[in-house]
mmCIF file of C-alpha atoms and ligand atoms in Angstrom:
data_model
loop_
_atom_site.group_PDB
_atom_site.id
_atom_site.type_symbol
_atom_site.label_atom_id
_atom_site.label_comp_id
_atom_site.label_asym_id
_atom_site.label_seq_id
_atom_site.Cartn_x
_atom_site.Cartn_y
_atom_site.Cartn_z
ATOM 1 C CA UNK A 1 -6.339 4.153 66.824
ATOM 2 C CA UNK A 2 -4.873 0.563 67.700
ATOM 3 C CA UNK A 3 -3.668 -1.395 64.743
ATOM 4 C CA UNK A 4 -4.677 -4.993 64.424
ATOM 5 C CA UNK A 5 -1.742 -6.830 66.391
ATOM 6 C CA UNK A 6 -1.775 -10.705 65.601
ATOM 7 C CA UNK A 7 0.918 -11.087 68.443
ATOM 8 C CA UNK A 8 -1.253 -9.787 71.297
ATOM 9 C CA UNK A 9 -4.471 -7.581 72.152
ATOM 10 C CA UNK A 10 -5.784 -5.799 69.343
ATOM 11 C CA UNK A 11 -8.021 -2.690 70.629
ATOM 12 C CA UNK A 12 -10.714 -2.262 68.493
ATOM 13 C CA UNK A 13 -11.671 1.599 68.410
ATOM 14 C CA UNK A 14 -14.576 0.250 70.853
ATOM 15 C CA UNK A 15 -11.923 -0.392 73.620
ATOM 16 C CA UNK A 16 -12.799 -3.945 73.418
ATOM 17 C CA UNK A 17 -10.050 -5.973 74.125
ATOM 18 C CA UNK A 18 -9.398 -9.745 72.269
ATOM 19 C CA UNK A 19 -6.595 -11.856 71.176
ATOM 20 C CA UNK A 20 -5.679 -12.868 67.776
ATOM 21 C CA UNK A 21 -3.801 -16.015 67.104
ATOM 22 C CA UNK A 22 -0.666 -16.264 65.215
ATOM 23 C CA UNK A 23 -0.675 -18.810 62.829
ATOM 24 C CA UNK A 24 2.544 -19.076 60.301
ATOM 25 C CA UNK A 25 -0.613 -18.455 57.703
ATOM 26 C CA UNK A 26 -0.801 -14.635 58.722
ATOM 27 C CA UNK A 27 2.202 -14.123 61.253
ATOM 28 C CA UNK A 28 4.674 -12.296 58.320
ATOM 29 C CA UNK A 29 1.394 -10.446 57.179
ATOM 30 C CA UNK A 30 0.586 -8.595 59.974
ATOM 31 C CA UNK A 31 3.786 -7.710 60.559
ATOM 32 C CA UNK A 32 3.960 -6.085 57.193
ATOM 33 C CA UNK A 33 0.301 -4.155 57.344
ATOM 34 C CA UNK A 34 0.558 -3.277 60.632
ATOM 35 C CA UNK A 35 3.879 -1.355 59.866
ATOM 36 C CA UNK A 36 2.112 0.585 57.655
ATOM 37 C CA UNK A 37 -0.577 0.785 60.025
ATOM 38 C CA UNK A 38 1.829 2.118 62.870
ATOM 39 C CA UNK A 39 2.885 4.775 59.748
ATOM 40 C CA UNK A 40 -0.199 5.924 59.178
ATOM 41 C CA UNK A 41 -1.500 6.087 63.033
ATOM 42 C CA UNK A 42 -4.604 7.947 63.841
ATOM 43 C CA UNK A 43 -5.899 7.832 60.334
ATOM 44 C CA UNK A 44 -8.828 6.534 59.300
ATOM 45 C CA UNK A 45 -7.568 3.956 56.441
ATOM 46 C CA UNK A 46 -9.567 3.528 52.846
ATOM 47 C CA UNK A 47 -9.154 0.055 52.837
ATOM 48 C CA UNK A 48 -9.933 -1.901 48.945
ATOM 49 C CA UNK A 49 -10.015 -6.164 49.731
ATOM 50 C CA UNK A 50 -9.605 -7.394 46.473
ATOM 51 C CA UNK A 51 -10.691 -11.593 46.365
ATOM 52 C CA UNK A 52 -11.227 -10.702 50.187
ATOM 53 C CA UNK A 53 -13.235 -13.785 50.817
ATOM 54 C CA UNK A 54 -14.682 -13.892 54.243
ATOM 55 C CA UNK A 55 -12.996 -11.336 55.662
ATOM 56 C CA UNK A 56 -10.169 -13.089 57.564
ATOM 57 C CA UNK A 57 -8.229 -9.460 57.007
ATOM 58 C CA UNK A 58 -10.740 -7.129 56.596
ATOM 59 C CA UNK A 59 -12.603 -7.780 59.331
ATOM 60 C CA UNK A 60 -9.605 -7.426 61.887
ATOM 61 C CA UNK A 61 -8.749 -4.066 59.926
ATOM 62 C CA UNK A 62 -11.919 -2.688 60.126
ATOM 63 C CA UNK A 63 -12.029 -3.329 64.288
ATOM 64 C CA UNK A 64 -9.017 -1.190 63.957
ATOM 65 C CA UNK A 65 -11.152 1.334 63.328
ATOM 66 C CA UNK A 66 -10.597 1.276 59.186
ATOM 67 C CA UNK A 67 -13.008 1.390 56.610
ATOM 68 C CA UNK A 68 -13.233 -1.594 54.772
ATOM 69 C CA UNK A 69 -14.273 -2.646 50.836
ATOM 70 C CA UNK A 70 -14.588 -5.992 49.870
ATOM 71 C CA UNK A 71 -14.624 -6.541 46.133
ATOM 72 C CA UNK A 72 -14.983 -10.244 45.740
ATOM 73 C CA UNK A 73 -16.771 -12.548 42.567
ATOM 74 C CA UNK A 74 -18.350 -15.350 45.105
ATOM 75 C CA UNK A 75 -21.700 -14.319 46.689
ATOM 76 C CA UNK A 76 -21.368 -17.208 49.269
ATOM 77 C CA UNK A 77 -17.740 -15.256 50.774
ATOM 78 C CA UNK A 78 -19.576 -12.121 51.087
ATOM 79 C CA UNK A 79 -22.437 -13.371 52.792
ATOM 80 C CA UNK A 80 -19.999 -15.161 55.604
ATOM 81 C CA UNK A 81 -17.688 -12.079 54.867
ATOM 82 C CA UNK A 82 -21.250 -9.565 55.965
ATOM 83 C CA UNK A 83 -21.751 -12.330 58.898
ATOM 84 C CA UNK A 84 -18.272 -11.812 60.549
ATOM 85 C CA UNK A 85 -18.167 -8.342 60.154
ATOM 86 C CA UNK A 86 -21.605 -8.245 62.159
ATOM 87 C CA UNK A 87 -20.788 -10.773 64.872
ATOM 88 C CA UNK A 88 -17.369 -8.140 65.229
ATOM 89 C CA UNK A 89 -19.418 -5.399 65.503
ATOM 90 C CA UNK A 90 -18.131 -3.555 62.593
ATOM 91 C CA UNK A 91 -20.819 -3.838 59.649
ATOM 92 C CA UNK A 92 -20.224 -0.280 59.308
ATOM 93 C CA UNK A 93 -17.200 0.282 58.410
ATOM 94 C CA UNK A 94 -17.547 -3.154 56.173
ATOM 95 C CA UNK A 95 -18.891 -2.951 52.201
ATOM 96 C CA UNK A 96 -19.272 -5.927 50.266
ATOM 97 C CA UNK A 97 -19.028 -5.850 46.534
ATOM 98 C CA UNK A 98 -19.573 -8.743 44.556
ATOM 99 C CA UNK A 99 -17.518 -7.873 41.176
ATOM 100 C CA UNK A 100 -14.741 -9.187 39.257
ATOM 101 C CA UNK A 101 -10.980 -7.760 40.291
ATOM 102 C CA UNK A 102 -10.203 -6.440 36.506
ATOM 103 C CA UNK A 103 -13.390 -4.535 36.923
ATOM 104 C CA UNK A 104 -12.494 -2.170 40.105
ATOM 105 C CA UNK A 105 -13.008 0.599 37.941
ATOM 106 C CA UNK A 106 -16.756 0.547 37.757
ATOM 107 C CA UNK A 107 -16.966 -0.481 41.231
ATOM 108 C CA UNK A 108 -14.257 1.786 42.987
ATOM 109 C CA UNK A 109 -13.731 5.350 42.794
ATOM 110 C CA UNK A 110 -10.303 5.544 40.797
ATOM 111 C CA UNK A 111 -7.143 6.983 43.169
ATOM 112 C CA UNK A 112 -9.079 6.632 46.815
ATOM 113 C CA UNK A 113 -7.665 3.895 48.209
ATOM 114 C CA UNK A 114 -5.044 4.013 50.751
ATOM 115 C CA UNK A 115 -4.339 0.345 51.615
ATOM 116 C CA UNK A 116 -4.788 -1.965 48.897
ATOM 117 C CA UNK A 117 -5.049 -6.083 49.505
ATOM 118 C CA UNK A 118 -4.345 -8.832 46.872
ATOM 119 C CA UNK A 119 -4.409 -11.978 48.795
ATOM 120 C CA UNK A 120 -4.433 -15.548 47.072
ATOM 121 C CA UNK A 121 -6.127 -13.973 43.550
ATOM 122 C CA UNK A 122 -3.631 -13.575 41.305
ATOM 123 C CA UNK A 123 -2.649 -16.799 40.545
ATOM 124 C CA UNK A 124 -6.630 -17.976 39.926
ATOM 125 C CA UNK A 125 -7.614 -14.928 37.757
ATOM 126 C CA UNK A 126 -7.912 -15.242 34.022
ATOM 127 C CA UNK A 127 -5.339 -12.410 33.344
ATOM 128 C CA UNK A 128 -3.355 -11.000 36.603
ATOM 129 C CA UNK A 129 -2.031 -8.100 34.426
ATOM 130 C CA UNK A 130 -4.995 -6.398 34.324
ATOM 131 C CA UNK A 131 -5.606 -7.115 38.389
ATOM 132 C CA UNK A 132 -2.746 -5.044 38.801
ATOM 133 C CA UNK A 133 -2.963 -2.556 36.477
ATOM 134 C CA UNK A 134 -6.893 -1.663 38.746
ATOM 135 C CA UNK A 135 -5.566 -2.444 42.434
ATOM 136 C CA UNK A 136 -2.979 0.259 40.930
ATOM 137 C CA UNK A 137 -5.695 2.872 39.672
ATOM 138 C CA UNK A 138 -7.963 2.481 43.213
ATOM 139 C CA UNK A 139 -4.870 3.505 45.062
ATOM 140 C CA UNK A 140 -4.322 6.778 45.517
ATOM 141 C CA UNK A 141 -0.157 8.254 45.219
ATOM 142 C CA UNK A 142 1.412 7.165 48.097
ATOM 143 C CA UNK A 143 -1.081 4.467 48.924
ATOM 144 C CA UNK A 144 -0.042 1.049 49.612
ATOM 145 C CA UNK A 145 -0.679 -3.009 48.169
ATOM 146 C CA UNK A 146 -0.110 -6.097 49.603
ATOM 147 C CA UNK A 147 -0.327 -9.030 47.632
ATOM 148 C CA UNK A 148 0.137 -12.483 48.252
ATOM 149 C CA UNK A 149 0.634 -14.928 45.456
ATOM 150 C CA UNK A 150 1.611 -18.677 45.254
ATOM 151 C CA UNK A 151 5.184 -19.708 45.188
ATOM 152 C CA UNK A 152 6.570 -22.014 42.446
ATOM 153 C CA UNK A 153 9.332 -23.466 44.513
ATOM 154 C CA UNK A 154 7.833 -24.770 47.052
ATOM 155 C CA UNK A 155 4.991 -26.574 44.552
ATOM 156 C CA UNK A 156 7.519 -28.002 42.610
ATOM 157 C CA UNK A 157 9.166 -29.195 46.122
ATOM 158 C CA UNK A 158 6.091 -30.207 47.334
ATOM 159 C CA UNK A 159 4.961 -32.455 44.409
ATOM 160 C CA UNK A 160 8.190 -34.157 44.474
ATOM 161 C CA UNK A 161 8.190 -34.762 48.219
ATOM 162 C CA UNK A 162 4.412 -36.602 47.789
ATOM 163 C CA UNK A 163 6.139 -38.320 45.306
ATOM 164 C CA UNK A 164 4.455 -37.112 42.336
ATOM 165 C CA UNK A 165 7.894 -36.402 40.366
ATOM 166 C CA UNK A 166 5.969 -35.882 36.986
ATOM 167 C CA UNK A 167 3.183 -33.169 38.069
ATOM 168 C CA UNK A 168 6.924 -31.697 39.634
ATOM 169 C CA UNK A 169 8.877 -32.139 36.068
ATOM 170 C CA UNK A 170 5.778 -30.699 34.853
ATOM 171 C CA UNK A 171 5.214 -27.992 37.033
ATOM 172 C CA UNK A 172 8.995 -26.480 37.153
ATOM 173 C CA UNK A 173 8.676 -26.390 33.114
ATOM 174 C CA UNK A 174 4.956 -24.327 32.921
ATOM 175 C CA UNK A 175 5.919 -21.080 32.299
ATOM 176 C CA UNK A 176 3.257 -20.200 34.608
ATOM 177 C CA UNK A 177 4.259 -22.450 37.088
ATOM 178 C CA UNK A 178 1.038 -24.538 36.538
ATOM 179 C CA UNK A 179 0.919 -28.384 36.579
ATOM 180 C CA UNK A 180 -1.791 -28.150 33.942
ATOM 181 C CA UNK A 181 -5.794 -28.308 33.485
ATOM 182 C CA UNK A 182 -6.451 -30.097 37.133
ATOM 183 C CA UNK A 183 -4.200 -27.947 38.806
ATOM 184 C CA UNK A 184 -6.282 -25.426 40.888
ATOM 185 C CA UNK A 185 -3.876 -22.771 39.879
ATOM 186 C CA UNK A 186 -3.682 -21.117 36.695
ATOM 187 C CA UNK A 187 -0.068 -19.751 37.753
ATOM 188 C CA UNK A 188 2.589 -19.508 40.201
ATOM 189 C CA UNK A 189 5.283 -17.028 41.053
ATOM 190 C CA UNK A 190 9.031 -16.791 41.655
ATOM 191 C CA UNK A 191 9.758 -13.045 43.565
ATOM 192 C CA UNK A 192 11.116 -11.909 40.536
ATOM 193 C CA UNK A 193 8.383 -12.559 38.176
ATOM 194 C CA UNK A 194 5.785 -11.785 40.979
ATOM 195 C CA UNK A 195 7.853 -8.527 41.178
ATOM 196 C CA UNK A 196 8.085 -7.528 37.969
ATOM 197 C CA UNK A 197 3.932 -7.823 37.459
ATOM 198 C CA UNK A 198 3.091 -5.229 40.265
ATOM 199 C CA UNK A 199 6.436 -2.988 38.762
ATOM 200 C CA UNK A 200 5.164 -3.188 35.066
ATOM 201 C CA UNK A 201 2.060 -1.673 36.626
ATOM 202 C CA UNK A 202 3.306 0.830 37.897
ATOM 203 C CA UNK A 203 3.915 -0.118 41.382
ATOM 204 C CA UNK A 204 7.334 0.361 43.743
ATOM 205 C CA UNK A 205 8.057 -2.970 45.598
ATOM 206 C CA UNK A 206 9.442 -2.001 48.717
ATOM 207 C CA UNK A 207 9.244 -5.469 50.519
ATOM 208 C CA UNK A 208 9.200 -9.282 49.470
ATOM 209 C CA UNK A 209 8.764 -12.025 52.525
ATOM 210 C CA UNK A 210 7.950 -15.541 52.144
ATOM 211 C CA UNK A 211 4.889 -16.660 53.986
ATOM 212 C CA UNK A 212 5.405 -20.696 55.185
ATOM 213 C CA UNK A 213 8.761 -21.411 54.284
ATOM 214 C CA UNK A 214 8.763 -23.989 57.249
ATOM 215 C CA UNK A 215 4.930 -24.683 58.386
ATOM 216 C CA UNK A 216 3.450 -26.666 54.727
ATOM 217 C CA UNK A 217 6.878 -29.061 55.434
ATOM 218 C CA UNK A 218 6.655 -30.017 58.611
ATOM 219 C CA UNK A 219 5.336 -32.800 60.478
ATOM 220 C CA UNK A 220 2.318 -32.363 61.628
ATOM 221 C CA UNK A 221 3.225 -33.523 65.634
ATOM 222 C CA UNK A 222 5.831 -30.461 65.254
ATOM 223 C CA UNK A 223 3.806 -27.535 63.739
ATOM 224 C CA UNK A 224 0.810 -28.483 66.254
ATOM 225 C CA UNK A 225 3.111 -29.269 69.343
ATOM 226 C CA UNK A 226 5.297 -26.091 69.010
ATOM 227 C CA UNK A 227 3.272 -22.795 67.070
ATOM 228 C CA UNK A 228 5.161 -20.217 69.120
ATOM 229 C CA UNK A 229 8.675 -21.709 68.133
ATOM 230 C CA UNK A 230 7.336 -21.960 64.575
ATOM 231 C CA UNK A 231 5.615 -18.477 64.111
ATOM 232 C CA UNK A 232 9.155 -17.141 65.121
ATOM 233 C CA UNK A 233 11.099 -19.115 63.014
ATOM 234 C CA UNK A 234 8.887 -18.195 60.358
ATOM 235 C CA UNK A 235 9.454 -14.437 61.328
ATOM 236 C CA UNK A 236 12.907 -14.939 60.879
ATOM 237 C CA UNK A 237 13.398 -16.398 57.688
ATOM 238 C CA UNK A 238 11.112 -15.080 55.833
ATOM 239 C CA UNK A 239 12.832 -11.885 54.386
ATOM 240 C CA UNK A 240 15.776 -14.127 53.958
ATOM 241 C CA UNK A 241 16.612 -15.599 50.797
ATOM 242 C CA UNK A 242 17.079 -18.945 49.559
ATOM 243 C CA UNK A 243 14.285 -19.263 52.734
ATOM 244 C CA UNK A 244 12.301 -16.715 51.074
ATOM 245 C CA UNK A 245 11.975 -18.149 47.682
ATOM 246 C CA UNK A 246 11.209 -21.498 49.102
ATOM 247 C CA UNK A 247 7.921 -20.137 50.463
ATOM 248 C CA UNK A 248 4.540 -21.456 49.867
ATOM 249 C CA UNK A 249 3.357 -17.678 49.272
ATOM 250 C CA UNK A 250 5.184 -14.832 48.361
ATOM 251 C CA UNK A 251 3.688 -11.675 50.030
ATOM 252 C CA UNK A 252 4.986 -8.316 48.434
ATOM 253 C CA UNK A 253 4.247 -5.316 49.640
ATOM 254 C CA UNK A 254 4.391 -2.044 47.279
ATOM 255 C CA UNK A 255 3.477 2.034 47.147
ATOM 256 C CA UNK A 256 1.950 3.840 44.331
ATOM 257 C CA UNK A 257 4.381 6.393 43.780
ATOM 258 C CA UNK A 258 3.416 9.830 45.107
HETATM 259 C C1 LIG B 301 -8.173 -18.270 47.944
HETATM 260 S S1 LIG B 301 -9.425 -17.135 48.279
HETATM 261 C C2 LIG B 301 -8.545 -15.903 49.174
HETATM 262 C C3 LIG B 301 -9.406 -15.123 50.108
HETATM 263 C C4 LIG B 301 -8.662 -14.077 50.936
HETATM 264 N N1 LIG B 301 -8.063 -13.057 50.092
HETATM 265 C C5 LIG B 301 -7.646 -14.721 51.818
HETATM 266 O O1 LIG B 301 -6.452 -14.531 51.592
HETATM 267 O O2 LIG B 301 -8.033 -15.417 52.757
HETATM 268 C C6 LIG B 301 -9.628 -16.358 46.702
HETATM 269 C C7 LIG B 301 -10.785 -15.401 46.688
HETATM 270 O O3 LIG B 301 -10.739 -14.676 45.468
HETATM 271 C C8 LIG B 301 -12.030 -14.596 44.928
HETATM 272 N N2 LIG B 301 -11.866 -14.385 43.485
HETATM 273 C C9 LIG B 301 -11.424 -15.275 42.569
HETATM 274 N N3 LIG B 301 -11.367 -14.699 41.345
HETATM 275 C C10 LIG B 301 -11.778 -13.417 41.509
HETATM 276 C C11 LIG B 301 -11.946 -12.323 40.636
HETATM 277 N N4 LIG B 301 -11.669 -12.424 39.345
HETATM 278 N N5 LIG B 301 -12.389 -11.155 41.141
HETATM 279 C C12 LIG B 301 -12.682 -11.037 42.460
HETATM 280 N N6 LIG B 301 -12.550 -12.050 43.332
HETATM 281 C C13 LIG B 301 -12.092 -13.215 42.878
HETATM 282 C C14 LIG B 301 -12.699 -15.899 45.325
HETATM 283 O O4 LIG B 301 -14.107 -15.795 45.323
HETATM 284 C C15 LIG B 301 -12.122 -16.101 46.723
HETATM 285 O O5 LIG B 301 -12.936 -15.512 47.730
#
């Protein structure tokens, strides 16, 4: 079984043969997963998508050959999400779940899920503690999360940049790394605090990279005219603090303890 490669072919179990683009959105990702992948080789993967949206990883991972939940709370995603997955030719190793993340437990078999994904929830759920604490209970011992959340540093950097020194002042003082009601985020992380959620869950963190440290501060003309360069340099830094902690997104990856 091949195991989604975002740096060249990807062989879906099929033998059909396509090319997936890097992007510095996905690049450090995919590394990650397919590490674990590679690990688990020749396995057919229970795969839980928490927030999974339209399928941008679940889709790829179930033309790996993996079987693939999607638990997400917007009909609209799951309907593209159900779309993809046919136009892949992999509806059947694709299930979408409209539900609520701090609900997995009515809507996922507890201790059954190998790979666990996170993606871009955590920091728009009412509570992430409880998020945790259920991507935690699908797993099974020994199975595997990766979760992305939003980085504080680079928002605060960001909103100063753009000029916007208050929402910035603000911002860096939120406890939650939030700029307040209009912000579209109800929190941001630091790799600490991001850490110590999945670890006060009851999750080991075996791996924090930053995903964009580079690409959101860039000139346009530069990230467009030069992805290759980019992706790499993204590669490079991103396990590599201060680079790390000036990500966009933090992406941690973590085991259920056997
Ligand atoms: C920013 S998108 C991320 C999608 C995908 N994980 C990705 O990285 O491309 C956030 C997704 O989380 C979903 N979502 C938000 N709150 C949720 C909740 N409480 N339970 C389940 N899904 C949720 C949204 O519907 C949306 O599809």
């Amino acid at each position: 079984m091949a195991s989604p490669d975002p740096g060249g072919p990807v062989t879906r179990l099929g033998g059909v043969e396509q090319t997936r683009t890097l992007t510095p959105r996905t690049a450090v990702v995919w590394a990650v997963l397919r590490a674990e992948l590679d690990r688990r080789a020749g396995e057919q993967l229970t795969v839980l998508d928490v927030g999974g949206g339209t399928g941008g990883f679940a889709v790829p991972l179930a033309e790996a050959g993996h079987r693939v939940t999607v638990v997400d709370a917007s009909p609209d995603a799951l309907a593209a999400l159900t779309r993809r997955a046919a136009e892949a030719g992999v509806a059947a190793r694709v299930r979408a779940i409209q539900g609520d993340g701090d609900a997995l437990a009515g809507l996922v078999e507890p201790a059954t899920v190998d790979l666990v994904l996170c993606h871009s929830v955590l920091e728009v759920v009412d509570d992430p503690a409880p998020v945790a604490a259920a991507l935690v209970a699908a797993l099974r011992p020994g199975g595997a999360a990766s979760v992305l959340v939003a980085g504080r540093a680079a928002a605060v950097l960001a909103r100063a940049m753009n000029g916007h020194l208050d929402v910035a002042a603000a911002l860096a003082a939120d406890p939650n790394g939030s700029a307040g009601p209009r912000d579209t985020l109800r929190r941001r992380y630091d790799a600490d605090d991001a850490a110590a959620l999945l670890t006060a869950a009851g999750l080991a963190v075996e791996e924090i990279h930053g995903v964009r440290v580079l690409a959101d501060l860039l000139p346009a003309a530069v990230a467009d005219g030069q992805p290759a360069a980019l992706v790499e340099l993204e590669r490079a830094l991103a396990a590599r603090p201060p680079y790390r902690d000036l990500a966009a997104q933090l992406h941690l990856f973590a085991r259920r303890p056997a």
